[in-house]
XYZ file of C-alpha atoms in Angstrom:
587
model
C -20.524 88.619 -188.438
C -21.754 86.520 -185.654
C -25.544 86.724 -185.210
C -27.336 87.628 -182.028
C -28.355 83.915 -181.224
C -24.627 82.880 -181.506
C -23.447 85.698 -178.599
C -26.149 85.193 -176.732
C -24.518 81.209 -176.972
C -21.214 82.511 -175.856
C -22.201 84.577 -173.238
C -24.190 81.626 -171.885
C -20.762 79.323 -172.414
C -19.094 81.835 -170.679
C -21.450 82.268 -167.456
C -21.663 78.665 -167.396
C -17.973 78.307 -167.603
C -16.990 80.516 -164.386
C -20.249 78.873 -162.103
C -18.463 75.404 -162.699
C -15.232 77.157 -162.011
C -16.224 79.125 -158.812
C -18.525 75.527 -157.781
C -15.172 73.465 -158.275
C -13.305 76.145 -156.279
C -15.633 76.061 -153.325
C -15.936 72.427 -153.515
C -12.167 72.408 -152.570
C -12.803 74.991 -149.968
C -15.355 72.455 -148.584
C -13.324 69.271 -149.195
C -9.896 71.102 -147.159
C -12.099 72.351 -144.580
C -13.751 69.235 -144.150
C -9.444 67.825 -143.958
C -8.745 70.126 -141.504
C -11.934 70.443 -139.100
C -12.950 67.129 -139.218
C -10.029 64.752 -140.334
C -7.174 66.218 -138.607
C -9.117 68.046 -136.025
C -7.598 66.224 -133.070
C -4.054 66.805 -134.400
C -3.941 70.715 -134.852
C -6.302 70.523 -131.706
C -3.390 69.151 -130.080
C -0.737 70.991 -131.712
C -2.817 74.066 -130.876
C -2.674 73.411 -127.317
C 0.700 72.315 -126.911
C 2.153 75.653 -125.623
C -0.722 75.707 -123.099
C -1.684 71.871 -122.637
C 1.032 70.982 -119.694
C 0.329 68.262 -116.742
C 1.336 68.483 -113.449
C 1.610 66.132 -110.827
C -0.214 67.190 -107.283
C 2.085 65.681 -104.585
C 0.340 64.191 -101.388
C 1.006 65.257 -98.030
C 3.140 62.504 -96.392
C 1.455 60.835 -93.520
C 2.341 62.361 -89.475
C 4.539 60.229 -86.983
C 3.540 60.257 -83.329
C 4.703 58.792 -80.097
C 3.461 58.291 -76.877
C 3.081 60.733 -74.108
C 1.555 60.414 -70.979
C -1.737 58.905 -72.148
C -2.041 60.617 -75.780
C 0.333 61.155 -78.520
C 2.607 63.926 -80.143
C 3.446 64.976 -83.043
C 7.506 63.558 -83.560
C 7.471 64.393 -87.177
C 5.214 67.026 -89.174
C 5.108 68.554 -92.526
C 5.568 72.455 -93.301
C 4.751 74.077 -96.554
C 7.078 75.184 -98.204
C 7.034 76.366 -101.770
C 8.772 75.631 -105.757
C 9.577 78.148 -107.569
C 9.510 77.322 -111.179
C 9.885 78.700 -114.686
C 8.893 77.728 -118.410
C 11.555 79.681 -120.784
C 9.614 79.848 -123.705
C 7.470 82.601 -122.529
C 10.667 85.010 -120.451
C 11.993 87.718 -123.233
C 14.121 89.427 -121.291
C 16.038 87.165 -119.354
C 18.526 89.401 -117.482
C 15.448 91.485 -116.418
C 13.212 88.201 -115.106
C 16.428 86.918 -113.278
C 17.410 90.146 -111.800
C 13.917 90.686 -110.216
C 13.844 87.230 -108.946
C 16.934 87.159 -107.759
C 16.413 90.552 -105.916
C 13.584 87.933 -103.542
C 15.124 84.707 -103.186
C 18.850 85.657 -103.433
C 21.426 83.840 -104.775
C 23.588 84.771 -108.414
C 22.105 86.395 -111.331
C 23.781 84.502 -113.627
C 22.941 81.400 -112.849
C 18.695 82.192 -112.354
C 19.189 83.312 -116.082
C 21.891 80.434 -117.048
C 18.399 77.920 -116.093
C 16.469 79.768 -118.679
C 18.391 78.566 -121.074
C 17.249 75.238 -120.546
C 15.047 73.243 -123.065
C 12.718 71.824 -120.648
C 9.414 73.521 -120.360
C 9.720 72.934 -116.538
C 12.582 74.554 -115.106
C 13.185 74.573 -110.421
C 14.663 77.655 -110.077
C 14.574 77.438 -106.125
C 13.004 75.111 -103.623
C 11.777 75.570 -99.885
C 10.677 79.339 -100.807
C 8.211 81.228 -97.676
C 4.706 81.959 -98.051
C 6.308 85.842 -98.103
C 9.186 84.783 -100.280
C 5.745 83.509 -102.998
C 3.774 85.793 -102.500
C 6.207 88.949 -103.849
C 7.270 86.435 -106.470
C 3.506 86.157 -107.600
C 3.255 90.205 -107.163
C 5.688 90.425 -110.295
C 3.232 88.721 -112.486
C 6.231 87.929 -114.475
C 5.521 85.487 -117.884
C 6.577 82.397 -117.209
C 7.276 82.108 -113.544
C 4.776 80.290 -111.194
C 5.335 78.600 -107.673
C 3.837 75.575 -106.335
C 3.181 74.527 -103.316
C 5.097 71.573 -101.452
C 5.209 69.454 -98.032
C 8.293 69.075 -96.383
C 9.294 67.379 -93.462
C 9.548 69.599 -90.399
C 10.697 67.566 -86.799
C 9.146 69.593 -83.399
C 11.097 67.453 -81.319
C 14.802 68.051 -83.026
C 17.578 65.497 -82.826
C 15.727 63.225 -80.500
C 14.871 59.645 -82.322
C 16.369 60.740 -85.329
C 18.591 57.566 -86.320
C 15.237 55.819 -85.722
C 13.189 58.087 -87.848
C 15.434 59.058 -90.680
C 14.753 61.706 -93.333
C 12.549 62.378 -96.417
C 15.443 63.989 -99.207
C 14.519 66.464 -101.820
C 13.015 63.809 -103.900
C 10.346 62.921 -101.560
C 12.569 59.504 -100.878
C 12.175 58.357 -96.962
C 15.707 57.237 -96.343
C 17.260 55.202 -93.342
C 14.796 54.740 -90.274
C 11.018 54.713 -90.460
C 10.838 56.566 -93.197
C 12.741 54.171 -95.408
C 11.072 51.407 -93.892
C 7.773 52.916 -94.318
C 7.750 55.117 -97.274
C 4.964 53.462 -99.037
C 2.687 54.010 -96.387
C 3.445 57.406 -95.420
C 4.044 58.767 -98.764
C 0.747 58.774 -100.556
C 0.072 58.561 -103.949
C 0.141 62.151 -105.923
C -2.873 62.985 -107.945
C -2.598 64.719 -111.235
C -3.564 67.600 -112.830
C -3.489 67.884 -116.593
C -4.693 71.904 -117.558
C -4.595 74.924 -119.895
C -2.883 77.960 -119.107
C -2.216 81.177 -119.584
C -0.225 83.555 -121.258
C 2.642 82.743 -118.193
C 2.065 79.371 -118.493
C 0.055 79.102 -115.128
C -2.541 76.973 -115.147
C -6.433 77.846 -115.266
C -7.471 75.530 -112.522
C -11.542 76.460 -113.294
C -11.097 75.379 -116.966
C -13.489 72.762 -117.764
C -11.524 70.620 -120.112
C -9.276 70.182 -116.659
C -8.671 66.536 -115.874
C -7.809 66.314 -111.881
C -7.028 63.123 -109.811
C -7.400 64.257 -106.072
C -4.319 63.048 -104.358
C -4.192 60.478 -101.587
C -2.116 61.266 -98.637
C 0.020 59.007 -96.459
C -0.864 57.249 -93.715
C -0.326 58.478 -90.094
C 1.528 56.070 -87.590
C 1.737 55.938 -84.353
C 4.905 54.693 -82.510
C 5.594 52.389 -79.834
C 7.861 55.141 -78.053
C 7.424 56.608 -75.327
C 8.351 60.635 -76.195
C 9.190 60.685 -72.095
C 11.386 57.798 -71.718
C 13.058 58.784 -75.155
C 14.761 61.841 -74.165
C 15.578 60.466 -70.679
C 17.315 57.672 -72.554
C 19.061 59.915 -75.002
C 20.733 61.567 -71.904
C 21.674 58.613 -69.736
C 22.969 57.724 -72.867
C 25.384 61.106 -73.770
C 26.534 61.370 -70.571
C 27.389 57.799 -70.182
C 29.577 58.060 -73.219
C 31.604 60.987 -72.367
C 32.468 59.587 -69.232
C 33.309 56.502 -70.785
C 35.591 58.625 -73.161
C 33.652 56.768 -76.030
C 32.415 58.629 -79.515
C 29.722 56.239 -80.475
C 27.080 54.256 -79.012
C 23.453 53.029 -78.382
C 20.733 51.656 -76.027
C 17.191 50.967 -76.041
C 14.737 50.016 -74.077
C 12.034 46.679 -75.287
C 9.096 45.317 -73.686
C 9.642 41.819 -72.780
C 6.430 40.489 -73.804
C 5.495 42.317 -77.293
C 8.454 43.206 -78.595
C 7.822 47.076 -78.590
C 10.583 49.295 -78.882
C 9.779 51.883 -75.701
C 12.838 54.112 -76.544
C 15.786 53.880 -78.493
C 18.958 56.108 -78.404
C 22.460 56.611 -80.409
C 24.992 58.687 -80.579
C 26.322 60.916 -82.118
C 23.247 62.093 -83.973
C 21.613 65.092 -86.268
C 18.648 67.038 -86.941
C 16.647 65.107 -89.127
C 15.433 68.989 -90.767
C 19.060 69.445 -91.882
C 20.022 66.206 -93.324
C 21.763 67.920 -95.830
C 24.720 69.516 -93.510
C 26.027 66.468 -92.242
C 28.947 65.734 -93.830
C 29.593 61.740 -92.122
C 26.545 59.744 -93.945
C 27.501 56.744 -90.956
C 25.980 59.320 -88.562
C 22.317 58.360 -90.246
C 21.884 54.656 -89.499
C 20.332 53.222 -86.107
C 23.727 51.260 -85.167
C 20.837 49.137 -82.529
C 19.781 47.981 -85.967
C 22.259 48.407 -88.777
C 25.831 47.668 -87.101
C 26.885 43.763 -86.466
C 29.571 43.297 -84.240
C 31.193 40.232 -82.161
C 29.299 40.460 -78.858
C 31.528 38.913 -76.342
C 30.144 37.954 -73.274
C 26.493 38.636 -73.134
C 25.964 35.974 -75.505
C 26.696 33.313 -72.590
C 23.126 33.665 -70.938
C 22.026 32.418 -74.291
C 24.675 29.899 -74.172
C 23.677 28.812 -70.964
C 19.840 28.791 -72.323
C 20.492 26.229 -74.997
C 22.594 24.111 -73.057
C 19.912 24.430 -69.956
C 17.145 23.365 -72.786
C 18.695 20.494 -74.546
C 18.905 18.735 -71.001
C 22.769 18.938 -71.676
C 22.654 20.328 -68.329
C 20.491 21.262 -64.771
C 21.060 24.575 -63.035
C 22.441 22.790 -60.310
C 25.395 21.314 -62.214
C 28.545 21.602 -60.844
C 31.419 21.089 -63.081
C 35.727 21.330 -62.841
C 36.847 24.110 -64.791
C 40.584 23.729 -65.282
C 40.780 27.565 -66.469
C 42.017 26.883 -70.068
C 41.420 24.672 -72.774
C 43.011 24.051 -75.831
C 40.788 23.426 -78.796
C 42.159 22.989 -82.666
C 45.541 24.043 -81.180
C 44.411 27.602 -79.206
C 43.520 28.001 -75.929
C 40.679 29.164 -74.517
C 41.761 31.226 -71.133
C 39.652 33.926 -68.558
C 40.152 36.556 -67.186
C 42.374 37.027 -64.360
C 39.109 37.567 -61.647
C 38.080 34.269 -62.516
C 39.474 32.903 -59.514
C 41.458 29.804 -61.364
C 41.038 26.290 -61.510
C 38.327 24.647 -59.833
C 34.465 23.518 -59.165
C 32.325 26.208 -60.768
C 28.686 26.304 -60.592
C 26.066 27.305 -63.365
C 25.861 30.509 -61.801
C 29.471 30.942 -61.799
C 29.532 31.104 -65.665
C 27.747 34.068 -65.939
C 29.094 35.942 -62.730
C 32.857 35.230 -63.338
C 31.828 35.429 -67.171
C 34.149 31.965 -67.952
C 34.738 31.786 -71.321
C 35.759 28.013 -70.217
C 32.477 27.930 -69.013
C 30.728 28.650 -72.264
C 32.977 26.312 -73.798
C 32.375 23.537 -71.693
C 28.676 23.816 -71.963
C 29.176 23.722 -75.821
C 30.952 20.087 -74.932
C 27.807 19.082 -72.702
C 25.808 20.036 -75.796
C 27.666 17.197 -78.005
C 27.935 14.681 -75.091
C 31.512 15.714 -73.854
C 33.310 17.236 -76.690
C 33.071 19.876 -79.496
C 32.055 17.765 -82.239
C 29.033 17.530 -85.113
C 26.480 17.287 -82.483
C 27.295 20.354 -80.432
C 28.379 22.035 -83.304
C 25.264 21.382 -85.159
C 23.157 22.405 -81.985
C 24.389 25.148 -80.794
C 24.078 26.269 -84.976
C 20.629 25.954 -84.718
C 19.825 27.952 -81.203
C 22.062 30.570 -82.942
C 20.344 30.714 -85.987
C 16.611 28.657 -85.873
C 15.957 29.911 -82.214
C 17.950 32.781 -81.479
C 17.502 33.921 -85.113
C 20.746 35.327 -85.912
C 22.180 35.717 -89.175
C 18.399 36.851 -89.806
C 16.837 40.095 -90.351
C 14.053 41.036 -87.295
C 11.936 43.115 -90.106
C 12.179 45.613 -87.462
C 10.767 48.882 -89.001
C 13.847 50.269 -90.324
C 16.230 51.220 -93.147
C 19.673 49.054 -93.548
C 19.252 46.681 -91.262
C 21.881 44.335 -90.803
C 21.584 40.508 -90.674
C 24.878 39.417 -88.941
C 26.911 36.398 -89.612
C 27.139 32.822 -87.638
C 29.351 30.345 -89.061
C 28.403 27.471 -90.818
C 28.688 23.780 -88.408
C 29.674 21.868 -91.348
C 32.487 24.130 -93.743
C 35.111 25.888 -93.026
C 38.742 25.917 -91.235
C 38.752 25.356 -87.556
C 35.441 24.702 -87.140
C 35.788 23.479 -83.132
C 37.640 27.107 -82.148
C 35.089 28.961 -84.181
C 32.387 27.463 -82.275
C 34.181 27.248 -79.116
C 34.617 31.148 -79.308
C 31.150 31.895 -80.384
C 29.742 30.231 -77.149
C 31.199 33.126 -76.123
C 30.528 35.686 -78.611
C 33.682 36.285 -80.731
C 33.897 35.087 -84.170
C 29.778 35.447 -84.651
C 28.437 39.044 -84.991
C 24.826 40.095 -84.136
C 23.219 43.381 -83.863
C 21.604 45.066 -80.188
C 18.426 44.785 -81.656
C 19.202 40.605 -82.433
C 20.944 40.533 -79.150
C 17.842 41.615 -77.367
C 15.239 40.108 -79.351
C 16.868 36.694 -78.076
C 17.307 37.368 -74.681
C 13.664 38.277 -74.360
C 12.530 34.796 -75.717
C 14.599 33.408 -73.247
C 13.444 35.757 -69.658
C 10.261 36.056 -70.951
C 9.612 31.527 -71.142
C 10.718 30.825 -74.816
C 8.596 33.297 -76.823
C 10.158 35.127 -79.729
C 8.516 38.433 -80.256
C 9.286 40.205 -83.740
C 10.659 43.760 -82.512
C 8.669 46.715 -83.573
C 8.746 50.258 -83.482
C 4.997 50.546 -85.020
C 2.031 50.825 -82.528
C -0.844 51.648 -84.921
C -1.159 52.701 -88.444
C -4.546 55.135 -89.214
C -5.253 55.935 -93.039
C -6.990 58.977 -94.371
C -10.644 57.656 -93.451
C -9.189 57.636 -89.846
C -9.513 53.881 -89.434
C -6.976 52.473 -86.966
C -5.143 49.362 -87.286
C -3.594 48.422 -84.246
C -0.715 46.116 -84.359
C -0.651 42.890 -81.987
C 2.568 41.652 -81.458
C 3.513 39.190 -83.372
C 5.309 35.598 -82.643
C 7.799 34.445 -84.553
C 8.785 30.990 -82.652
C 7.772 29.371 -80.073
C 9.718 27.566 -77.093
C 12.966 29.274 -77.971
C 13.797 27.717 -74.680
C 12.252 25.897 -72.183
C 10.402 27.293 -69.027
C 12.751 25.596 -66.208
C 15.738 27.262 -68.861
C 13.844 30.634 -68.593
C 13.726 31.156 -64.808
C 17.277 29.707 -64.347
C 19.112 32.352 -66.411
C 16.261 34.939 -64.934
C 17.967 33.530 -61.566
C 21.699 33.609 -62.537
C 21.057 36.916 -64.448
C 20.009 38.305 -60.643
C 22.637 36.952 -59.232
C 25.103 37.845 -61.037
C 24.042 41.518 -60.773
C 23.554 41.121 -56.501
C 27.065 40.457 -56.790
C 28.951 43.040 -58.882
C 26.163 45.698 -58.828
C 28.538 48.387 -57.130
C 31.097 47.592 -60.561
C 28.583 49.254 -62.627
C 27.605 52.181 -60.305
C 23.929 50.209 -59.481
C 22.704 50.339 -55.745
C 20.229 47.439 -55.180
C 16.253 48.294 -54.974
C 14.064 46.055 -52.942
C 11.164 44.515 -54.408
C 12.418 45.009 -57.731
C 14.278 42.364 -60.600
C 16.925 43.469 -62.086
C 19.398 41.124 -63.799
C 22.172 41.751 -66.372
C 25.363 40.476 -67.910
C 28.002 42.297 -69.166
C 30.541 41.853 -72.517
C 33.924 43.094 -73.318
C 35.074 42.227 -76.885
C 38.173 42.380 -78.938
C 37.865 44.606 -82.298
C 38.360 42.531 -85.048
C 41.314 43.719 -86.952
C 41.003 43.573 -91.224
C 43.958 41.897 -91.280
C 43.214 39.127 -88.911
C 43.022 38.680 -85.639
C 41.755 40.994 -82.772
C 43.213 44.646 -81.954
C 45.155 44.079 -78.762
C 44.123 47.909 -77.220
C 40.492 47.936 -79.074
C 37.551 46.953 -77.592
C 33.574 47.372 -77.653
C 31.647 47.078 -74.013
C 28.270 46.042 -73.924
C 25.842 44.931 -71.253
C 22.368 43.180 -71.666
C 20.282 43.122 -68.765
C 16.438 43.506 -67.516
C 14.013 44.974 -65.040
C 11.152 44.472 -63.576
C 8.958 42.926 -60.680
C 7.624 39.690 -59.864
C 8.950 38.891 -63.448
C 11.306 40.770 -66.489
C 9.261 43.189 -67.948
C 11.764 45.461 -69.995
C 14.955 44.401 -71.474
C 17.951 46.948 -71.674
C 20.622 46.315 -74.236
C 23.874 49.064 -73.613
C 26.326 48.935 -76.729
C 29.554 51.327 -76.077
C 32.431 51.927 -79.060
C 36.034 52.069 -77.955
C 35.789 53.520 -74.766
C 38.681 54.722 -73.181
C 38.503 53.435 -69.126
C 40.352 51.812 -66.110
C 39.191 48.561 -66.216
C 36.693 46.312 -68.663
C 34.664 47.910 -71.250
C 31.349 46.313 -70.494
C 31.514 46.591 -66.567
C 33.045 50.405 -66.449
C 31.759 51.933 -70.092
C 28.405 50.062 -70.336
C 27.874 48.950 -67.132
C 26.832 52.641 -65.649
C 24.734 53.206 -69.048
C 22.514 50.270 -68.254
C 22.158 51.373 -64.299
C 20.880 54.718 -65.039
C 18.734 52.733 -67.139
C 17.392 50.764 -65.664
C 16.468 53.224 -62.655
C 15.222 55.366 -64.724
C 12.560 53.166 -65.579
C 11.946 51.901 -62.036
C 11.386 55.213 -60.808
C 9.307 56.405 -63.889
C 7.559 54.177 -65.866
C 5.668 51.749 -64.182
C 7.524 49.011 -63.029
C 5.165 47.650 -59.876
C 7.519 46.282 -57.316
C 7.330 42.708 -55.735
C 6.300 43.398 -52.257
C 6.752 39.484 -51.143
């Protein structure tokens, strides 16, 4: 029999026993708690939140384009909210319930609203470009896991006009062709960011205070060197021109002669920038003043007769004997049949009978007699170092096109090839190119860098006005300058009733035209395809805005550049002498 003092022992073994026990046990408690809440606190924090915890990205309003009018500006593109309607699958249960009631607002198949909630992503579009009406019976549903959100998107008040020139902004946010290609860094913005908890249906709680929000920066607004006025006079000389020149494509614009700014520029045919997506030929989208090179025919021979006027190869009194064909590297060089033949030709006479002999032989004055290294090598580097073909303007727009001179030193036939691009075949340029050059040489030799952007204002409002900028200096010389200004005049006081122009006292207008052959793919020219183009100027006492007319395969009774684009460039040009500030010569 066990004594008193021996249970009393037990008991005590016993008692002491289950404290250890139940001090070990919460000692474990402690020790996992301590795992859990401290330890791995940020990881089943984070796996905690991760149904809720979502970021979104808070896109910035893209920045306003403007143009001149009168003596403000207008709105040419704005933005229009618009809204996103989203989903996040994991919280929608009934699926064919959720789609039907969406579908009931925003239209569309049933089927394929609840095909998208089958998706894994835990951001699904279910519809973009939704009304303020269309989002706010959506958000009336307070159905789990739909939400909207709003977004910019383009909107143009003015329609078609300028659209080559502006371009559009795709469902991306992407600028593409025009200014907004050119410029989508500036106008875009950068998006701020908002990372947030939400709610049951996945919305987020904007006043939460673990929110983390970057404010977003908008885009810059710019301000174009068009004139809104001149722009839609110019896109109807333009139309009209074109379908009486039986012709499906064109351009024209209008440049300052001593900036460089772009006043208006037109093509055709052309879209509404809003509904990008419904054109069905992508080539209706690019600026062809910018983006298509073509041989140029004749109105590269004031440019001709510039360099060869420069290099002292020869005066602008220089008489010469044109024998009416020559035959270089084995093909000859002919006119055409107004030329009046064989004989003593004058400076002037190059550009008014437009003698492709003539061009030639002032490519021979340029190498002392002949078409050899030295003309070839000079004329080369008018075209390119001077003229600046074969080089992109950095004009303020998407896919522009550089062109293509031919090299002086490799390459068959190297004679014809220059010999024909004194005249502008076998050489392509763009309108833009051709009329950045013939400004340097009317305006005394200065090379402006063609622009389409008159000031650029960021979200602070400060302005930054843009000078115009030089690129090279005496292009050509001044005594060059004022003879082609001269021959340019004269050649228009001569033929003006060709190209449907009656003369105006007091005022400057001088031009040249160009008929080219269509190159065909598999060599040589089309013999029953050709582009007209004419290149010309107006103003005062001096140039003081240059016209460049480019027509596609018009259909007419006589040449392309006197009858297609010869009528283009006379509404033009009185157009702008009877509206936009060209102050007469009264002496």
């Amino acid at each position: 029999m066990r004594t008193d003092k021996e249970k009393i022992l037990n008991n005590l073994v016993r008692v002491r026993l289950l404290y250890g026990f139940i001090v070990i046990v919460m000692a474990i408690f402690v020790v996992r708690l301590f795992y859990l809440q401290v330890i791995k606190h940020d990881y089943y924090q984070t796996t905690a939140l991760q149904g809720q915890y979502k970021e979104y990205e808070l896109p910035p309003k893209r920045g306003v384009i403007e143009a001149h009018n009168g003596d403000g500006t207008v709105p040419i593109v704005l933005n229009e909210v618009k809204y996103t309607l989203f989903a996040d699958p994991v919280y929608i249960k009934d699926k064919q319930e959720v789609a039907l009631s969406i579908q009931k607002i925003i239209g569309g198949n049933v089927d394929e609203i609840k095909n998208k909630f089958q998706d894994n992503s835990r951001y699904v579009v279910l519809a973009k470009k939704l009304s303020k009406d269309q989002k706010e019976s959506i958000d009336k549903l307070n159905l789990k896991g739909i939400g909207t959100r709003e977004q910019t998107y383009r909107t143009y008040p003015q329609g078609e006009m300028a659209a080559s020139l502006l371009g559009f902004v795709n469902d991306e946010g992407e600028g593409k062709y025009g200014l907004e290609q050119a410029l989508n860094d500036q106008l875009k913005g950068r998006p701020g960011q908002l990372k947030a908890i939400t709610d049951a249906r996945g919305v987020p709680l904007v006043a939460n205070k673990d929110n983390i929000i970057k404010d977003a920066e908008n885009g810059k607004r710019v301000v174009l060197t068009l004139d809104m006025s001149m722009q839609q006079q110019l896109e109807n000389i333009l139309k009209t021109g074109l379908e009486n020149a039986k012709s499906k494509s064109g351009g024209v614009f209008v440049m300052d002669i001593n900036t460089g700014a772009i006043k208006a520029m037109a093509n055709y045919p052309t879209y509404n920038p809003a509904e990008f997506f419904k054109v069905e030929d992508a080539s209706v989208f690019n600026n062809t003043n910018v983006s298509d090179a073509y041989e140029v025919g004749s109105v590269m021979k004031p440019l001709t007769m510039g360099a060869a006027l420069s290099t002292g190869a020869v005066k602008p009194d220089t008489t010469y004997y044109d024998p009416g064909v020559f035959t270089v590297d084995g093909n000859k060089i002919t006119n055409v049949e107004e030329s009046g033949g064989p004989g003593v030709k004058t400076m002037a006479d190059i550009l008014r009978l437009s003698l492709n002999t003539g061009a030639t032989w002032l490519l021979m004055q340029m190498g002392g007699g002949e078409i050899n290294a030295k003309a070839r090598d000079t004329w080369h580097d008018y075209m390119v170092n001077k003229y600046r073909f074969s080089k992109l303007t950095n004009i303020e727009q998407g896919y522009e096109s550089p062109g293509l001179v031919p090299s002086s030193e490799d390459g068959y036939g190297l004679n014809i090839r220059f010999a024909n691009s004194a005249f502008g075949q076998g050489m392509t340029a763009t309108p833009i190119q051709m009329g950045s050059a013939l400004a340097s040489v009317l305006n005394g030799g200065t090379y402006y860098q063609p622009r389409l952007v008159d000031e650029i204002i960021d979200n602070n409002g400060k302005a930054e006005k843009l000078q115009p900028k030089v690129v090279e200096k005496d292009v050509v010389t001044s005594q060059a300058s004022q003879s082609v200004t001269d021959f340019m005049v004269n050649l228009i006081n001569s033929n003006h009733r060709v190209y449907g122009f009656d003369l105006r006292p007091g005022y400057l207008v001088g031009g040249k035209t160009g008929t080219a052959q269509i190159a065909n793919p598999s060599g040589g020219y089309y013999d029953d395809r050709y582009n007209g183009s004419f290149t010309g100027f107006v103003g005062g006492k001096k140039p003081q805005y240059v016209i460049v007319v480019r027509v596609n395969e018009p259909h007419v009774t006589g040449y392309a550049g006197s009858k297609a684009a010869g009528p283009i460039f006379s509404a033009t040009a009185n157009m702008l002498i009877d509206n936009f500030g060209v102050i007469p010569d009264n002496n």
